[in-house]
Tab-separated table of C-alpha atoms in Angstrom:
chain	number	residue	atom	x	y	z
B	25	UNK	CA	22.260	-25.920	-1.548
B	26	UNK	CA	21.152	-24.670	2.107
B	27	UNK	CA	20.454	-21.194	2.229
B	28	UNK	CA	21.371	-19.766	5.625
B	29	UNK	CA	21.534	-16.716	7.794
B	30	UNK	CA	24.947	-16.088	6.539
B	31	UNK	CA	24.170	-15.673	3.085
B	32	UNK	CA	21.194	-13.514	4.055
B	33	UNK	CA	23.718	-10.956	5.708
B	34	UNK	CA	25.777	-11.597	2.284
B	35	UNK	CA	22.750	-10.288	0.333
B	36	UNK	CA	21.757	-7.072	2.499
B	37	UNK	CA	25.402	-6.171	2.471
B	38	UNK	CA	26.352	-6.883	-0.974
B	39	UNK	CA	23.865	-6.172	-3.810
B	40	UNK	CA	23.214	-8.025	-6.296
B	41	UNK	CA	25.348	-7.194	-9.480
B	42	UNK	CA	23.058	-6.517	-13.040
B	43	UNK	CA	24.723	-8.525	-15.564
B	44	UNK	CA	25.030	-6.471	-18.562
B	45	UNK	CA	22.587	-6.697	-21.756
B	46	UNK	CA	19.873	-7.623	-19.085
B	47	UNK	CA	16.707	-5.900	-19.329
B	48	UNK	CA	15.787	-4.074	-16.095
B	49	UNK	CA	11.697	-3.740	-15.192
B	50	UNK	CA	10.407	-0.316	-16.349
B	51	UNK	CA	10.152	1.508	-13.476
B	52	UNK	CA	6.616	3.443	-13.451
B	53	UNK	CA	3.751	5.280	-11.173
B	54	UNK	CA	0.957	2.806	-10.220
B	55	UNK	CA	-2.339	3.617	-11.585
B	56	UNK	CA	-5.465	3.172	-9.347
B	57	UNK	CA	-7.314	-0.190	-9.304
B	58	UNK	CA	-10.532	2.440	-10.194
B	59	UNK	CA	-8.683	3.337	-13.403
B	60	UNK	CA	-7.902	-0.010	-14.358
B	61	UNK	CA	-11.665	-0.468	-14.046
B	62	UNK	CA	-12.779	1.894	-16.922
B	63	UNK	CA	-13.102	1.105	-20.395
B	64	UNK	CA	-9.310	0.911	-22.080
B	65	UNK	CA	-10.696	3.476	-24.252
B	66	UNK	CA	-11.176	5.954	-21.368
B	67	UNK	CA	-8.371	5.019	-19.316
B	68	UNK	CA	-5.982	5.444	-21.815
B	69	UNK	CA	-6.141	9.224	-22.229
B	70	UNK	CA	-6.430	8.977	-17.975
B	71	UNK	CA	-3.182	7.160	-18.317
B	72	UNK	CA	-1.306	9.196	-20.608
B	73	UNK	CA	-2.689	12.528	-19.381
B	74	UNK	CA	-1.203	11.829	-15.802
B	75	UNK	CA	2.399	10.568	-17.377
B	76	UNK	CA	2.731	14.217	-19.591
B	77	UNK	CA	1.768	15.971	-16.750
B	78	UNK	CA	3.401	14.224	-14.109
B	79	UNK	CA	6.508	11.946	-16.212
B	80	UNK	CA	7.165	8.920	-14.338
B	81	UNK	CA	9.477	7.823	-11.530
B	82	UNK	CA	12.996	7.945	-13.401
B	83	UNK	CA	12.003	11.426	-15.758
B	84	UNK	CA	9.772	13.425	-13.538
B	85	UNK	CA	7.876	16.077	-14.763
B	86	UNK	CA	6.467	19.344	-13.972
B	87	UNK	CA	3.862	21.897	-15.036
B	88	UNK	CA	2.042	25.423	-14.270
B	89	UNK	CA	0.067	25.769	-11.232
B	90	UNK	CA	1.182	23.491	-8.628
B	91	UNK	CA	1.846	24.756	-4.961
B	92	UNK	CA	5.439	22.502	-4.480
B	93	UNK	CA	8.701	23.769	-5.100
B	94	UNK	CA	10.354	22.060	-8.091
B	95	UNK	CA	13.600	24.409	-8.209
B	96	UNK	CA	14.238	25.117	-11.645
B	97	UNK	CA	17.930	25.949	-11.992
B	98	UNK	CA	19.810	28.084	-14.503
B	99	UNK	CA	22.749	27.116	-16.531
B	100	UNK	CA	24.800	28.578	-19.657
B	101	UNK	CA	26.834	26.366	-22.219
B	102	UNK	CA	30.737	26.890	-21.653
B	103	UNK	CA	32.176	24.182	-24.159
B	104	UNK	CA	30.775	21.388	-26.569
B	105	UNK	CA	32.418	18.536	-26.842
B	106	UNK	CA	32.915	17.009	-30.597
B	107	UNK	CA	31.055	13.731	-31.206
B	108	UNK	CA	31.499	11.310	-33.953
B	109	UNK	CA	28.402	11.598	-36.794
B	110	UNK	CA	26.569	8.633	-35.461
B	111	UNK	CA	27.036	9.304	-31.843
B	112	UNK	CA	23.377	9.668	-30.421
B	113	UNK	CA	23.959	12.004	-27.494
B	114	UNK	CA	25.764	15.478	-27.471
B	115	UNK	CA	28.131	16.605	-24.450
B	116	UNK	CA	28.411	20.086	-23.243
B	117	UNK	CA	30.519	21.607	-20.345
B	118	UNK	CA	28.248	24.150	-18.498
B	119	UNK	CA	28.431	26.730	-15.750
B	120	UNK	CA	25.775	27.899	-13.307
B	121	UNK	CA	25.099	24.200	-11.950
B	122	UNK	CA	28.052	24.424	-9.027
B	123	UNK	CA	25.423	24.505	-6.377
B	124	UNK	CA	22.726	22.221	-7.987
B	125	UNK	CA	21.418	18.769	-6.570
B	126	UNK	CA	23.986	16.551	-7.873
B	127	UNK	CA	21.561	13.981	-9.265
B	128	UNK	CA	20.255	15.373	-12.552
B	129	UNK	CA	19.927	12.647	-14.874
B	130	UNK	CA	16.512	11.920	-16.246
B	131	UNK	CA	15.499	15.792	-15.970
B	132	UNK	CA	13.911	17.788	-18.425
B	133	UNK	CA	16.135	20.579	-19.825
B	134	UNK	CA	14.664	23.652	-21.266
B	135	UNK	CA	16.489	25.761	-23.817
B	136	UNK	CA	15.896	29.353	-23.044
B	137	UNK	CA	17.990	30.676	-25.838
B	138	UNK	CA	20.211	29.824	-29.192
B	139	UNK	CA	19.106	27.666	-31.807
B	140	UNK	CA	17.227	25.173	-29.548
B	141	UNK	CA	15.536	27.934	-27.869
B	142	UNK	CA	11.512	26.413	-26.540
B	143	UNK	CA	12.958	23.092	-26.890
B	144	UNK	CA	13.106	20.537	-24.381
B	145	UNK	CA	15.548	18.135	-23.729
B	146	UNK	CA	15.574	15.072	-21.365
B	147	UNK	CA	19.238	14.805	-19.454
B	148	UNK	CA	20.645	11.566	-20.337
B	149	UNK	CA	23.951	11.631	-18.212
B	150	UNK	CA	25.497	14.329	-15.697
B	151	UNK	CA	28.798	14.643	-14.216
B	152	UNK	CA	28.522	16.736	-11.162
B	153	UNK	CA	32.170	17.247	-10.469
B	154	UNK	CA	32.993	18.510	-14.654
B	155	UNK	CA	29.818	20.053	-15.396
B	156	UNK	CA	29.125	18.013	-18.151
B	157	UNK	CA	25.562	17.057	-19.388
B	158	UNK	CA	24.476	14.651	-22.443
B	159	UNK	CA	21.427	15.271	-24.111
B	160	UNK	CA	20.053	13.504	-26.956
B	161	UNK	CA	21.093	14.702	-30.460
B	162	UNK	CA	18.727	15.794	-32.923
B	163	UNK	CA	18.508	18.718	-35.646
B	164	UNK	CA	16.992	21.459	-33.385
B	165	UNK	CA	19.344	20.763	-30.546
B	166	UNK	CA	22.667	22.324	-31.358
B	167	UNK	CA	24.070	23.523	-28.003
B	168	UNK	CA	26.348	26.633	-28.672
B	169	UNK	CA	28.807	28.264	-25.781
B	170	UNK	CA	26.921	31.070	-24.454
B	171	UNK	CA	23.561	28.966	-24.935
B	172	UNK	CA	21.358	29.387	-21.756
B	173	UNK	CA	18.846	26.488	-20.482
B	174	UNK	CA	17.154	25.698	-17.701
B	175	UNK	CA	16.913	22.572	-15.869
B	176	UNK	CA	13.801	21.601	-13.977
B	177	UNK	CA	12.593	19.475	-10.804
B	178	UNK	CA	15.731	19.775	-9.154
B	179	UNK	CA	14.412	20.073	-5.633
B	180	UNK	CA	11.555	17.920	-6.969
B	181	UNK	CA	14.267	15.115	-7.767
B	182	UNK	CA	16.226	15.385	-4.526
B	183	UNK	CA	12.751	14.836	-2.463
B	184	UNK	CA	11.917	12.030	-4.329
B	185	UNK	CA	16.005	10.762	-4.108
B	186	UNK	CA	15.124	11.041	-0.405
B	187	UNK	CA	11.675	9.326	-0.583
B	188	UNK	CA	13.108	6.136	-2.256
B	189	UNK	CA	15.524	5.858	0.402
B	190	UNK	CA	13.644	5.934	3.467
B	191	UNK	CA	9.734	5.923	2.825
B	192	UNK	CA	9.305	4.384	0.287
B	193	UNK	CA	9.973	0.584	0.940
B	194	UNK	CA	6.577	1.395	2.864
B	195	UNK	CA	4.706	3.652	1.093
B	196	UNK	CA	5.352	2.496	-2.384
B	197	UNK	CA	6.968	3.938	-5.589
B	198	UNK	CA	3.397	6.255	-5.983
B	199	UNK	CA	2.916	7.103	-2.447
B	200	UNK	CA	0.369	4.060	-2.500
B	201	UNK	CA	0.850	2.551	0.840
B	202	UNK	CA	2.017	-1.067	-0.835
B	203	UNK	CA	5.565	-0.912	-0.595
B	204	UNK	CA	7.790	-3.695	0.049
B	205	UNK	CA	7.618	-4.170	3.838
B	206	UNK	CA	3.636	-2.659	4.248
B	207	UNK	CA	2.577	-6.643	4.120
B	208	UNK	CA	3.984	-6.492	7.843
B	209	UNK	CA	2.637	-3.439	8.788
B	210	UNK	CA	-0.447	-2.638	11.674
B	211	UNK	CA	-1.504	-0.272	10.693
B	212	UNK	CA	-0.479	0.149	6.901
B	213	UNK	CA	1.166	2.702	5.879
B	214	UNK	CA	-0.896	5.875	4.564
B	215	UNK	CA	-1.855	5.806	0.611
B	216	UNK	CA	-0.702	9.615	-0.089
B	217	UNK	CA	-3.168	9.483	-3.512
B	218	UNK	CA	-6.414	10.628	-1.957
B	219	UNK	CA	-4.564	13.571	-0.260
B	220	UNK	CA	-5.666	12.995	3.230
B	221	UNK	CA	-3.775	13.480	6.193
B	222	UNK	CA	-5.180	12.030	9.788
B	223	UNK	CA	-3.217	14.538	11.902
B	224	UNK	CA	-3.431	18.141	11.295
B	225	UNK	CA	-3.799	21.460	12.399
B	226	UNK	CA	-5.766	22.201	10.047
B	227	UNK	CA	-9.984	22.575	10.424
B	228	UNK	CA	-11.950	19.512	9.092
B	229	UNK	CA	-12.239	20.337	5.384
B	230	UNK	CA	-8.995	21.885	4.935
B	231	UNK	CA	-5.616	19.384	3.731
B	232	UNK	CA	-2.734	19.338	5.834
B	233	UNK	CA	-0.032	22.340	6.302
B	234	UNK	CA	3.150	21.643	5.221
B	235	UNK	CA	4.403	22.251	9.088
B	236	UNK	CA	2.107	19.291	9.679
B	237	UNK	CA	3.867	16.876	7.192
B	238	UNK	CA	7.540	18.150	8.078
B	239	UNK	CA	6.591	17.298	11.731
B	240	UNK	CA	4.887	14.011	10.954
B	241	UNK	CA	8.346	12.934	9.394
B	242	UNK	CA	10.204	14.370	12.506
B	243	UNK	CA	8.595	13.041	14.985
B	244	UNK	CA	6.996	9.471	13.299
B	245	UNK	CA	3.526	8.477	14.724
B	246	UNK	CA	3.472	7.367	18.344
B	247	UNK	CA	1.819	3.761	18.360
B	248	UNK	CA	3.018	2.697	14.688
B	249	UNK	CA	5.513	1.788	12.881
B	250	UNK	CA	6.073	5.448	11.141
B	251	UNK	CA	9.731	6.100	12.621
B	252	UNK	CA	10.868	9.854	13.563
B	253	UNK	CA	13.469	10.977	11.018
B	254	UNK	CA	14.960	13.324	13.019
B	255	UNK	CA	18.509	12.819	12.097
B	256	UNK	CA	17.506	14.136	8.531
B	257	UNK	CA	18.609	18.114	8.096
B	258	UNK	CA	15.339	20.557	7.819
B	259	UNK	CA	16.071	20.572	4.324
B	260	UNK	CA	16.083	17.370	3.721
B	261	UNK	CA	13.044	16.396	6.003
B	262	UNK	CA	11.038	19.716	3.208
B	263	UNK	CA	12.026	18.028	0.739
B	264	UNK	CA	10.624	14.621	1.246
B	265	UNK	CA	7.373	16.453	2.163
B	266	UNK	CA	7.633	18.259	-1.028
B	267	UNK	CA	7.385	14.768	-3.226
B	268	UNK	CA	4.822	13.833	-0.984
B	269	UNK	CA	2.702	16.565	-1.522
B	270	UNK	CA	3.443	16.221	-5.426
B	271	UNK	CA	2.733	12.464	-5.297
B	272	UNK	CA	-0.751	13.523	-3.341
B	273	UNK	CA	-1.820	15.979	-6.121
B	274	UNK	CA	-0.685	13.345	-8.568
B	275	UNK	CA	-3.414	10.960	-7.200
B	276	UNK	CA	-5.892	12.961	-6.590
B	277	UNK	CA	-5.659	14.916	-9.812
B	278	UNK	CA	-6.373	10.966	-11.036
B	279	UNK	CA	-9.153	10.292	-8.836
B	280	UNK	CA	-10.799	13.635	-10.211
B	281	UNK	CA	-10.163	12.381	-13.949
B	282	UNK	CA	-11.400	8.816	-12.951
B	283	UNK	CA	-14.410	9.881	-11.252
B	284	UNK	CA	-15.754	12.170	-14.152
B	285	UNK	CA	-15.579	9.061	-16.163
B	286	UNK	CA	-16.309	6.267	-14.067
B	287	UNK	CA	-20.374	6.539	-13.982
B	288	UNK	CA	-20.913	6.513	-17.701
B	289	UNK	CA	-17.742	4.499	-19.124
B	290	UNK	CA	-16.811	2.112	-16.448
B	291	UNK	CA	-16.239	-1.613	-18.047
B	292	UNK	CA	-19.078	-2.606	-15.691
B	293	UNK	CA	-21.238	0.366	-17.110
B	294	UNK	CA	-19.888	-0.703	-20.421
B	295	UNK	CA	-21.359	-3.748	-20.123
B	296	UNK	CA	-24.824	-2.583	-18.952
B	297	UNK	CA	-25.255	0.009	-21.613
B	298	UNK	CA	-24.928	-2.641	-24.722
B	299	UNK	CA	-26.478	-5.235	-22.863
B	300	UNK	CA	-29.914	-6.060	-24.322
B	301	UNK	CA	-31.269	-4.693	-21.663
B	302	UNK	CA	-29.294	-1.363	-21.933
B	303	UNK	CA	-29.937	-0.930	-25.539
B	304	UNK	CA	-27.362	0.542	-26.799
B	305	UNK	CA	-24.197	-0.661	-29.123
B	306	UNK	CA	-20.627	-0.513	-28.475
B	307	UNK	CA	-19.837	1.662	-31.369
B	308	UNK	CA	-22.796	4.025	-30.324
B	309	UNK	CA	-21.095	4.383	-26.531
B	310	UNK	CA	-17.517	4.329	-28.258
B	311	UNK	CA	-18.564	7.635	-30.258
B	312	UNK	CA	-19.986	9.448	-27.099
B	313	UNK	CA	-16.776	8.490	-25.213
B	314	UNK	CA	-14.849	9.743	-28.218
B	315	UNK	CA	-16.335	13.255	-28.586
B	316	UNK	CA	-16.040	13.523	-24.522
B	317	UNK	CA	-12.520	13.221	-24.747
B	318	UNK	CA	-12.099	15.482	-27.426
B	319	UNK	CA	-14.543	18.281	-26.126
B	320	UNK	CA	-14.605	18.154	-22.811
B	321	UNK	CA	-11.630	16.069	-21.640
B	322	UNK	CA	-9.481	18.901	-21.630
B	323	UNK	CA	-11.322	21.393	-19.343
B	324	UNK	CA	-11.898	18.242	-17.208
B	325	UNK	CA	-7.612	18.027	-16.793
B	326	UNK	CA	-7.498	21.321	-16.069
B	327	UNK	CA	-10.382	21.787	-13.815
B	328	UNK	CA	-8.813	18.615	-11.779
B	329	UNK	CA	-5.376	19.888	-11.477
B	330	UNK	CA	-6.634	23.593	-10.698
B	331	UNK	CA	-8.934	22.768	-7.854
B	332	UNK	CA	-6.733	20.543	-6.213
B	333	UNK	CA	-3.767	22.922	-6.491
B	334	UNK	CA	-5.684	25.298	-5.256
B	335	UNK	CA	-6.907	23.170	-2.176
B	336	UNK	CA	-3.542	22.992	-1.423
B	337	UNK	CA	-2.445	26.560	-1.428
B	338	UNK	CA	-5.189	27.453	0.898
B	339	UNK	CA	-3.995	24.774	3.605
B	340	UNK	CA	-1.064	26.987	4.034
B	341	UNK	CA	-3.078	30.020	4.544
B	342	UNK	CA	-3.643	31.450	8.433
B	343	UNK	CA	-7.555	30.611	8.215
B	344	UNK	CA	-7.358	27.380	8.100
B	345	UNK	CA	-5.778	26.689	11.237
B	346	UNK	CA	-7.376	25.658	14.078
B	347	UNK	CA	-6.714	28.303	16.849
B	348	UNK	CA	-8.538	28.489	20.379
B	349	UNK	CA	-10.652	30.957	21.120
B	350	UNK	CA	-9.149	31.448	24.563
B	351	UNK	CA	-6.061	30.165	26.644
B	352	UNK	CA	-6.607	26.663	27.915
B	353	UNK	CA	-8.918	26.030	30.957
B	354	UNK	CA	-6.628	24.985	33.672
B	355	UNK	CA	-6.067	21.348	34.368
B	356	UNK	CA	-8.264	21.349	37.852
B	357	UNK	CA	-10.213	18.597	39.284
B	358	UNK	CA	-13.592	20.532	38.572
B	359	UNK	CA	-12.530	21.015	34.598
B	360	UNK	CA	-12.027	17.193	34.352
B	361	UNK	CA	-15.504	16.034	35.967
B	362	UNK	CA	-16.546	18.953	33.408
B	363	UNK	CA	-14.752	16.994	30.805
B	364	UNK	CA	-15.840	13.757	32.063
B	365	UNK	CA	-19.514	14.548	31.896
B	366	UNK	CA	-19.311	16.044	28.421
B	367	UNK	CA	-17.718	12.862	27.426
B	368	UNK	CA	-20.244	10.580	28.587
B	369	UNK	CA	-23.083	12.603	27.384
B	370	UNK	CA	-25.673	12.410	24.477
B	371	UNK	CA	-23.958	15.711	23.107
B	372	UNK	CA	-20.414	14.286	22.476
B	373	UNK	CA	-21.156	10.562	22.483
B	374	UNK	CA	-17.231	10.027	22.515
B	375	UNK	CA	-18.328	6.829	25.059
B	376	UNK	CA	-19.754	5.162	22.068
B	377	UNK	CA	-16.741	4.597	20.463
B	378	UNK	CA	-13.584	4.856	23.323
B	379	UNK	CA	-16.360	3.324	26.055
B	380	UNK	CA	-17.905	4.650	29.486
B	381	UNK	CA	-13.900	4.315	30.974
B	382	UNK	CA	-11.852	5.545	27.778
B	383	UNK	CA	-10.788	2.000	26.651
B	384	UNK	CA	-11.569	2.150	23.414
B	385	UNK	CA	-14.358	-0.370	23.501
B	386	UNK	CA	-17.465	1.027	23.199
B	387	UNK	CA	-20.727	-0.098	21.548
B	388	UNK	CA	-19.831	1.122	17.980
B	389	UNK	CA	-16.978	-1.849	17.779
B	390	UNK	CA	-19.515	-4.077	18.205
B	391	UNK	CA	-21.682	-2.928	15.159
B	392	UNK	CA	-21.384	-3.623	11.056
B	393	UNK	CA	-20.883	-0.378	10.152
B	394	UNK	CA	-21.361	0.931	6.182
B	395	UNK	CA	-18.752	1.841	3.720
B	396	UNK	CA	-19.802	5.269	2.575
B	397	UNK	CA	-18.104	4.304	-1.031
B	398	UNK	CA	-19.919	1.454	-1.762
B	399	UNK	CA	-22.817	1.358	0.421
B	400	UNK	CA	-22.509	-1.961	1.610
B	401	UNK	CA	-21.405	-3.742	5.207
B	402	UNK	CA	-18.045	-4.151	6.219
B	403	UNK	CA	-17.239	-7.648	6.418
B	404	UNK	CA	-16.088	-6.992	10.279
B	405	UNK	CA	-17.422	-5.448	13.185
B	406	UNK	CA	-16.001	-2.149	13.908
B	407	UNK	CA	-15.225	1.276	12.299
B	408	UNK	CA	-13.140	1.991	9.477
B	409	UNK	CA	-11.266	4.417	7.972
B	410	UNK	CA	-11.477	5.814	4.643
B	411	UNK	CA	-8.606	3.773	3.478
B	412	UNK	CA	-11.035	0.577	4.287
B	413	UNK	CA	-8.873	-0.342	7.168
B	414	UNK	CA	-10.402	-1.245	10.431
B	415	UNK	CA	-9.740	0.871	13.037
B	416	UNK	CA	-9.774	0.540	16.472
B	417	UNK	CA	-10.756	3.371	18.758
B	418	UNK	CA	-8.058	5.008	20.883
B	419	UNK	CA	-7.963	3.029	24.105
B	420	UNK	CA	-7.166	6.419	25.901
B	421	UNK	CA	-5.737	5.079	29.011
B	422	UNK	CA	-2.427	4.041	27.147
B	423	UNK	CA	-1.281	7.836	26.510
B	424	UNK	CA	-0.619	6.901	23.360
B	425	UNK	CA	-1.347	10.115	20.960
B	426	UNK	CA	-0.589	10.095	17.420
B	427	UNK	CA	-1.438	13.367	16.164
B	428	UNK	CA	0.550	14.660	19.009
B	429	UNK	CA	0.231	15.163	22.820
B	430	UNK	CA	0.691	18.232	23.453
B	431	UNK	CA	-2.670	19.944	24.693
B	432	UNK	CA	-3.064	21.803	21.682
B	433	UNK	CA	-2.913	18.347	19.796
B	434	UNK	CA	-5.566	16.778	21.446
B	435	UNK	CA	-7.794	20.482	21.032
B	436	UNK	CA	-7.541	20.188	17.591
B	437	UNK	CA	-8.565	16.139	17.580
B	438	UNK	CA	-11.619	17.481	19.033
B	439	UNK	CA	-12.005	20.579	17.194
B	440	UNK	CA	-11.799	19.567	13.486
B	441	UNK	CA	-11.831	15.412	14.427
B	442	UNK	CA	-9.266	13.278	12.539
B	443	UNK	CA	-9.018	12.966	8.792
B	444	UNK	CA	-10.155	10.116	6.771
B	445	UNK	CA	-11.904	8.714	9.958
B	446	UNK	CA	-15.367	8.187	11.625
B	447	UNK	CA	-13.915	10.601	14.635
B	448	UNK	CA	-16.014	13.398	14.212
B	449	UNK	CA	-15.114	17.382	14.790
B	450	UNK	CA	-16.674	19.135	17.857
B	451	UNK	CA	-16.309	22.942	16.214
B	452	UNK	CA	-17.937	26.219	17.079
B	453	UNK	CA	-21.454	24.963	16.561
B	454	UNK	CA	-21.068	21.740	18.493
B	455	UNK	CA	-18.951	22.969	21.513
B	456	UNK	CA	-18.055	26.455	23.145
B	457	UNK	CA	-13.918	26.664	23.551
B	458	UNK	CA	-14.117	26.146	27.162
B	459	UNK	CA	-16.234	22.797	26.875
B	460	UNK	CA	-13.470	21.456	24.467
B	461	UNK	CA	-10.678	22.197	26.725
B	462	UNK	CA	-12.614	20.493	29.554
B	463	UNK	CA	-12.359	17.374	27.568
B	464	UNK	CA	-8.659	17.910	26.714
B	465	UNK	CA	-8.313	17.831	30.444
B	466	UNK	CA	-10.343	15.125	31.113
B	467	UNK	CA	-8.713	13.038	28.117
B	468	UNK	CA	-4.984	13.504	29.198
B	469	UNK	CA	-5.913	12.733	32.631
B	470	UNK	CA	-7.003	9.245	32.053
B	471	UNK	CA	-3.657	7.507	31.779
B	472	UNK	CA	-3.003	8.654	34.875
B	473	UNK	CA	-6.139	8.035	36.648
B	474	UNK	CA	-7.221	4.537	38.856
């Protein structure tokens, strides 16, 4: 049978019906290939560390300490509904929930008084227009009218309702950049896990501000295929950018774990260490592993999830944006040959990599640059991001900005240099104000120059 076009359009506008007693795919975060890599000894705690803290796609989770706004929401017991004996979940009509995302299935529940009081319940169904939630029946959960409880991640659930929709078909179910359509993507889309954001207004070693995100998803990136999702509300367009941020701590609270580990109980260092040459046995390097992860293992978690928490929070604060000094230099024929000189001199070197005329080929795309996480050659000429992409140098003639063009864009480019990339940052010790703002002159006059 000839499958045509017609039957394509069939399929996008009809889905596919599940046939009942069919076993859907468990539906799970990704773990890093680097995780996968260690000894299934030490990636196992890894593993299940990052699902209590974090859940998983369908029964998110949250816990103490993280900068994003989950939006707990409080609720009291108005009725229970009688079940049969062997009936596995318990109904209960509530109040309190009127003005709650509508989508609360899969949430934890926290009892915050009666019988189950401190106990934690996973929401099984939810009607939105009754008010009726099913939890799972046990002994300690006895719901009572009058019974108060909590119910958590409800803002973090409609960000990642949102995210599923319309980023992540691209960016993958973990913020991983391998989503569905990123095999037809130049460039691909951004992996969210290592936390780094190319355009910011932030200074070099600080992570993005949320402003920076929520505009990012307004506006897309110019040159790529990131759209601007400007018909999305402000509160919708927060929170995507709240999941985002969570699925960003989420990786990197991994990569933290992964690299405490890595050096010493890699499968690869495995290997080595009860090799002959290594001298030591497996159960010898089982036992350290084992009394890591029972002494030190914990601080580790929490050290991981503090710090980068903490990196976070301080994005947001008013230090870590890059201001100017003074008021821009204005856009004069003598401030551009200011601009132009800087740019072709030894100081700046910016003609290495955009070339002597700003089109983005300049000696450093002919060279086999290093990867600074492995230490060897790139297979291909060129520079790279940290992602292991190549990437071509802006061929600045095009006007083509994608952190922005407004002036101030292109001043912090220069200032604090881009994220995740070889472009380097021109701050107070390498440039006075008035130099940079020469070469934001100089730059946003070459698309229109001969």
């Amino acid at each position: 049978m000839r499958f045509g076009y017609r039957d394509f359009i069939l399929l996008l506008l009809f889905p596919v019906i599940t046939i009942a007693g069919c076993e859907q795919p468990k539906v799970e975060f990704i773990f890093s290939e680097k995780t996968n890599e260690l000894m299934p000894a030490a990636a196992k705690p890894v593993k299940e560390a990052l699902v209590r803290e974090f859940g998983n796609p369908l029964a998110l989770t949250q816990f103490e300490g993280l900068p994003t706004k989950f939006g707990d929401v409080e609720g009291k017991v108005k009725s229970v509904e009688s079940t049969g004996a062997d009936a596995p979940l318990i109904r209960f009509q509530t109040t309190g929930l009127e003005n709650a995302y509508d989508k609360l299935q899969g949430l934890p529940l926290e009892w915050t008084s009666g019988k189950a009081q401190g106990q934690i319940s996973r929401i099984k169904e939810y009607n939105f227009e009754t008010g009726i939630i099913a939890v799972e029946k046990s002994a300690e959960i006895d719901p009572q009218p009058g019974d108060t409880f909590l119910v958590e991640c409800t803002r973090l659930q409609f960000g990642r309702d949102l995210y599923n929709r319309h980023c992540m078909h691209c960016h993958g179910m973990s913020g991983e950049g391998t989503g569905p359509t990123s095999r037809y993507l130049n460039p691909p889309p951004r992996d969210f896990r290592l936390g780094i954001y190319k355009y910011t207004s932030t200074k070099s070693t600080d992570k993005a501000q949320v402003h920076d995100l929520e505009r990012t998803v307004k506006e897309g990136i110019a040159g790529t295929y990131m759209p601007s999702f400007k018909l999305l509300t402000n509160d919708e367009v927060s929170a995507i950018v709240n999941y985002v941020i969570w699925l960003s701590i989420r990786g990197e609270t991994e990569k933290k774990l992964v690299d405490e580990l890595f050096l010493d109980y890699s499968q690869e260092t495995f290997a080595e260490r009860t090799s002959e040459a290594g001298g030591e046995t497996p159960e010898e390097v089982n036992e350290e592993l084992k009394e890591y992860m029972e002494l030190d293992f914990p601080d580790t978690l929490d050290f991981a999830t503090s710090s980068v928490a903490e990196a976070w929070e301080e994005a947001n604060l008013e230090e870590a944006l890059v201001i100017p000094e003074s008021p821009r230099v204005p856009d004069s024929p003598e401030s551009r040959e200011r601009g132009r000189k800087l740019y072709l001199s030894d100081k700046t070197k910016c003609a290495t990599c955009h070339g002597p005329q700003g089109r983005g080929n300049g000696s450093a795309t002919q060279d086999f640059w290093t990867n600074p996480v492995t230490n060897e050659k790139y297979p291909n000429r060129g520079l790279h991001d940290i992602w292991g992409n190549q990437l071509p140098p802006r061929d600045l003639h095009r006007g083509i900005y994608r952190g922005g063009r407004r002036p101030i864009d292109i001043y912090r480019r220069i200032f604090a240099g881009i994220k995740g990339t070889p472009m380097p940052a021109f701050g107070p010790s390498a440039l006075t104000d008035e130099e940079r703002w020469d070469l934001v002159n100089y730059v946003m006059s070459l698309p229109y120059s001969k």
